[in-house]
Amino acid sequence: MIRSIKIIVPTLNSYLILPKLVDSLKNQTWKAWQVLFVDGNSNSRHKEWLRDVCLHDPRFDFIKESKNDGGIFGAMNQGLVGLKEDEWVLFWGSDDWAFSPNALEDVIKEVNTLSCNHDLIVCSGQYIDAQSNKLIRKSYFIKNKKPKILDRKKYRSKLFLGFIPPHQTTLFNKKIFQEFSCFTQELKLAADLDYFLRASHINNLSLLVLDKNIVNMSTNGISSKQNILRFKE
């Protein structure tokens, strides 16, 4: 069962776009979430904004990214420190936000009625144009109206065919980080793909795929801007 979710959000001088993420979570009908901002040495205005958000709602917290960690995936790794035993993890960017006020509740209810234990829960999402706020395309791992469970073999075959779940739509069970504890920081844009590939080596891997929208993802993110570099990685 999922009882709580930790949402890890790397930030860098992004206080002008973060209110959409913050407001979308405050409006959630399911309340058992926490947000950890991992900040990469932002300016004073951004840090003051983070302090103000955290002061007014204890479900928000922020830490400074350590010198040993670097970039988006280094921040994501640092956010994993101190996970509670029953916490699940979402990784969102500063320009992502919840799909709807009941997005988390819809996913949690579906998962908790299945009474199964999984390593990854892959939901759906939407890519939204940052300028016009219009839908660009929908994101799904498997187009299936009913929940679908994949074992390691089926998961690997989907990866082989080029189907890659966005990390923003994926709930990570804490125990999977005991197998592969972190993202590869040498990869600046494709460390999430690398992690999904490495996770496919877990012998008893179990993955649940839900046709439930959980997040809106802006096309203004760094991966969208640097497709060539991501492809090379």
XYZ file of C-alpha atoms in Angstrom:
233
model
C 0.000 0.000 0.000
C 0.990 3.619 -0.473
C 0.600 5.675 2.675
C 2.901 8.605 1.912
C 4.752 10.131 -1.034
C 7.917 12.189 -1.023
C 8.229 14.499 -4.024
C 11.824 15.518 -4.734
C 12.190 18.728 -6.763
C 15.622 20.016 -7.886
C 15.600 23.815 -8.181
C 17.867 26.569 -9.484
C 16.574 30.150 -9.566
C 13.153 28.823 -10.607
C 10.950 30.644 -8.071
C 8.947 32.347 -10.831
C 7.597 29.045 -12.183
C 7.406 27.015 -8.958
C 4.080 28.474 -7.731
C 2.182 26.327 -10.232
C 3.715 23.160 -8.745
C 3.179 24.342 -5.166
C -0.438 25.390 -5.699
C -1.293 22.153 -7.529
C -0.109 20.151 -4.523
C -1.789 22.320 -1.913
C -5.053 21.730 -3.783
C -4.720 17.942 -3.742
C -7.579 16.003 -2.161
C -5.021 13.429 -0.938
C -2.884 15.091 1.703
C -0.177 12.564 2.705
C 2.609 14.036 0.586
C 5.770 15.932 1.353
C 7.996 17.994 -0.924
C 11.758 18.353 -0.632
C 13.331 21.079 -2.744
C 17.023 20.412 -3.387
C 18.474 23.759 -4.369
C 21.576 24.188 -6.485
C 23.043 27.404 -5.067
C 20.322 29.756 -6.277
C 20.250 33.515 -5.792
C 18.936 35.163 -2.638
C 15.471 35.911 -4.068
C 14.901 32.256 -4.891
C 16.118 31.088 -1.474
C 13.876 33.608 0.265
C 10.915 32.320 -1.756
C 11.688 28.744 -0.707
C 11.964 29.757 2.954
C 8.599 31.504 2.779
C 6.857 28.473 1.224
C 8.340 26.118 3.808
C 7.501 28.465 6.679
C 3.813 28.573 5.778
C 3.360 24.848 5.072
C 5.421 22.231 6.977
C 4.889 19.717 4.173
C 7.493 21.664 2.187
C 11.178 21.604 3.048
C 14.383 22.511 1.254
C 18.067 21.730 1.484
C 21.127 23.029 -0.325
C 22.656 20.710 -2.898
C 26.024 19.478 -1.660
C 29.265 20.129 -3.533
C 29.718 16.386 -4.020
C 26.466 16.215 -5.960
C 25.918 18.054 -9.193
C 23.141 18.860 -11.610
C 19.583 17.591 -11.670
C 20.349 13.941 -10.976
C 22.827 14.761 -8.231
C 20.043 16.721 -6.532
C 17.663 13.793 -6.995
C 20.216 11.467 -5.373
C 20.634 13.794 -2.417
C 16.881 13.943 -1.934
C 16.806 10.183 -1.373
C 18.792 10.464 1.860
C 16.657 9.742 4.891
C 13.701 8.128 3.155
C 11.222 6.640 5.584
C 10.446 2.944 5.385
C 6.978 3.323 3.886
C 7.650 6.310 1.603
C 7.256 6.234 -2.149
C 9.109 8.752 -4.290
C 8.198 11.050 -7.166
C 10.766 13.183 -8.971
C 9.345 16.376 -10.454
C 10.997 19.375 -12.037
C 10.340 22.996 -11.133
C 8.134 23.342 -14.215
C 5.964 20.269 -13.533
C 2.650 20.315 -11.701
C -0.118 17.903 -10.670
C -2.525 16.918 -13.426
C -5.650 17.710 -11.380
C -6.684 18.294 -7.738
C -7.530 14.594 -7.351
C -4.593 13.241 -9.370
C -2.758 11.724 -6.399
C -5.953 10.400 -4.826
C -6.987 8.644 -8.050
C -3.622 6.891 -8.308
C -3.408 5.961 -4.620
C -6.929 4.514 -4.521
C -6.234 2.398 -7.598
C -2.950 1.079 -6.210
C -4.266 0.349 -2.734
C -7.214 -1.694 -4.026
C -4.845 -4.084 -5.832
C -3.031 -5.198 -2.648
C 0.171 -5.924 -4.564
C 3.755 -4.959 -3.847
C 5.645 -3.369 -6.738
C 9.001 -1.748 -7.347
C 7.770 0.835 -9.840
C 4.332 2.265 -10.563
C 4.218 3.980 -13.942
C 1.340 6.376 -14.501
C 0.484 8.664 -17.407
C 1.085 12.358 -17.916
C 0.839 15.207 -20.359
C 3.436 17.399 -22.064
C 2.280 21.021 -22.096
C 3.731 23.804 -24.236
C 5.370 26.289 -21.907
C 4.359 29.331 -23.940
C 0.789 28.612 -25.065
C -0.147 26.225 -22.221
C -1.611 23.886 -24.838
C -1.393 20.100 -24.817
C 1.473 18.841 -27.002
C 1.122 15.125 -26.439
C 0.150 12.575 -23.836
C 2.704 10.327 -22.201
C 2.056 6.674 -21.434
C 4.205 3.561 -21.085
C 1.524 1.113 -22.177
C -1.779 2.181 -23.672
C -4.044 0.044 -21.558
C -7.271 1.049 -19.834
C -6.928 -1.542 -17.088
C -3.996 -1.816 -14.639
C -1.275 -4.034 -16.041
C 1.495 -5.810 -14.152
C 4.798 -6.405 -15.924
C 7.483 -8.776 -14.780
C 11.170 -8.286 -15.575
C 10.993 -10.020 -18.960
C 8.018 -7.993 -20.230
C 9.500 -4.776 -18.873
C 12.804 -5.397 -20.664
C 11.000 -6.100 -23.940
C 9.197 -2.747 -23.689
C 12.493 -0.950 -23.100
C 14.042 -2.782 -26.055
C 11.251 -1.490 -28.281
C 11.986 2.085 -27.188
C 9.202 2.664 -24.661
C 10.702 4.706 -21.832
C 8.594 5.925 -18.883
C 9.268 9.553 -17.870
C 10.622 9.665 -14.341
C 8.008 12.343 -13.535
C 5.168 9.841 -14.057
C 6.850 7.045 -12.097
C 6.413 6.240 -8.423
C 9.517 4.570 -6.992
C 9.281 2.132 -4.104
C 11.969 2.844 -1.509
C 13.246 -0.725 -1.722
C 14.328 -0.347 -5.349
C 16.992 2.126 -4.264
C 18.465 -0.627 -2.121
C 19.244 -2.463 -5.376
C 20.523 0.561 -7.321
C 20.958 3.376 -4.867
C 21.416 6.373 -7.143
C 21.324 7.938 -10.574
C 24.534 8.118 -12.600
C 25.714 11.719 -12.300
C 28.103 11.449 -15.241
C 25.013 11.489 -17.457
C 23.552 14.993 -17.339
C 20.285 14.318 -19.207
C 19.833 10.556 -19.639
C 20.526 9.267 -16.130
C 16.840 8.451 -15.690
C 16.892 6.210 -18.784
C 20.092 4.618 -17.491
C 18.395 3.924 -14.161
C 15.371 2.306 -15.805
C 17.710 0.108 -17.847
C 19.770 -0.935 -14.813
C 16.590 -1.636 -12.840
C 15.622 -4.164 -15.519
C 18.353 -6.444 -14.125
C 16.488 -6.957 -10.853
C 15.418 -10.598 -10.989
C 12.052 -10.255 -9.279
C 11.218 -6.810 -10.605
C 7.507 -5.984 -10.564
C 6.091 -2.982 -12.383
C 2.503 -1.752 -12.268
C 1.249 0.368 -15.167
C -1.788 2.589 -14.581
C -3.714 4.624 -17.128
C -3.994 7.496 -14.659
C -2.698 10.993 -15.372
C -0.588 12.204 -12.478
C 1.478 15.126 -13.815
C 1.693 17.880 -16.396
C 5.213 18.330 -17.760
C 6.338 21.558 -19.370
C 8.181 21.353 -22.692
C 10.471 24.108 -21.424
C 12.635 21.675 -19.440
C 16.321 21.150 -20.049
C 15.822 17.713 -21.675
C 13.456 19.225 -24.228
C 15.952 21.958 -25.049
C 18.959 19.638 -25.437
C 17.584 16.644 -27.327
C 20.839 16.055 -29.225
C 22.915 15.772 -26.044
C 20.345 13.459 -24.458
C 20.356 11.292 -27.593
C 24.170 11.044 -27.478
C 24.113 10.004 -23.835
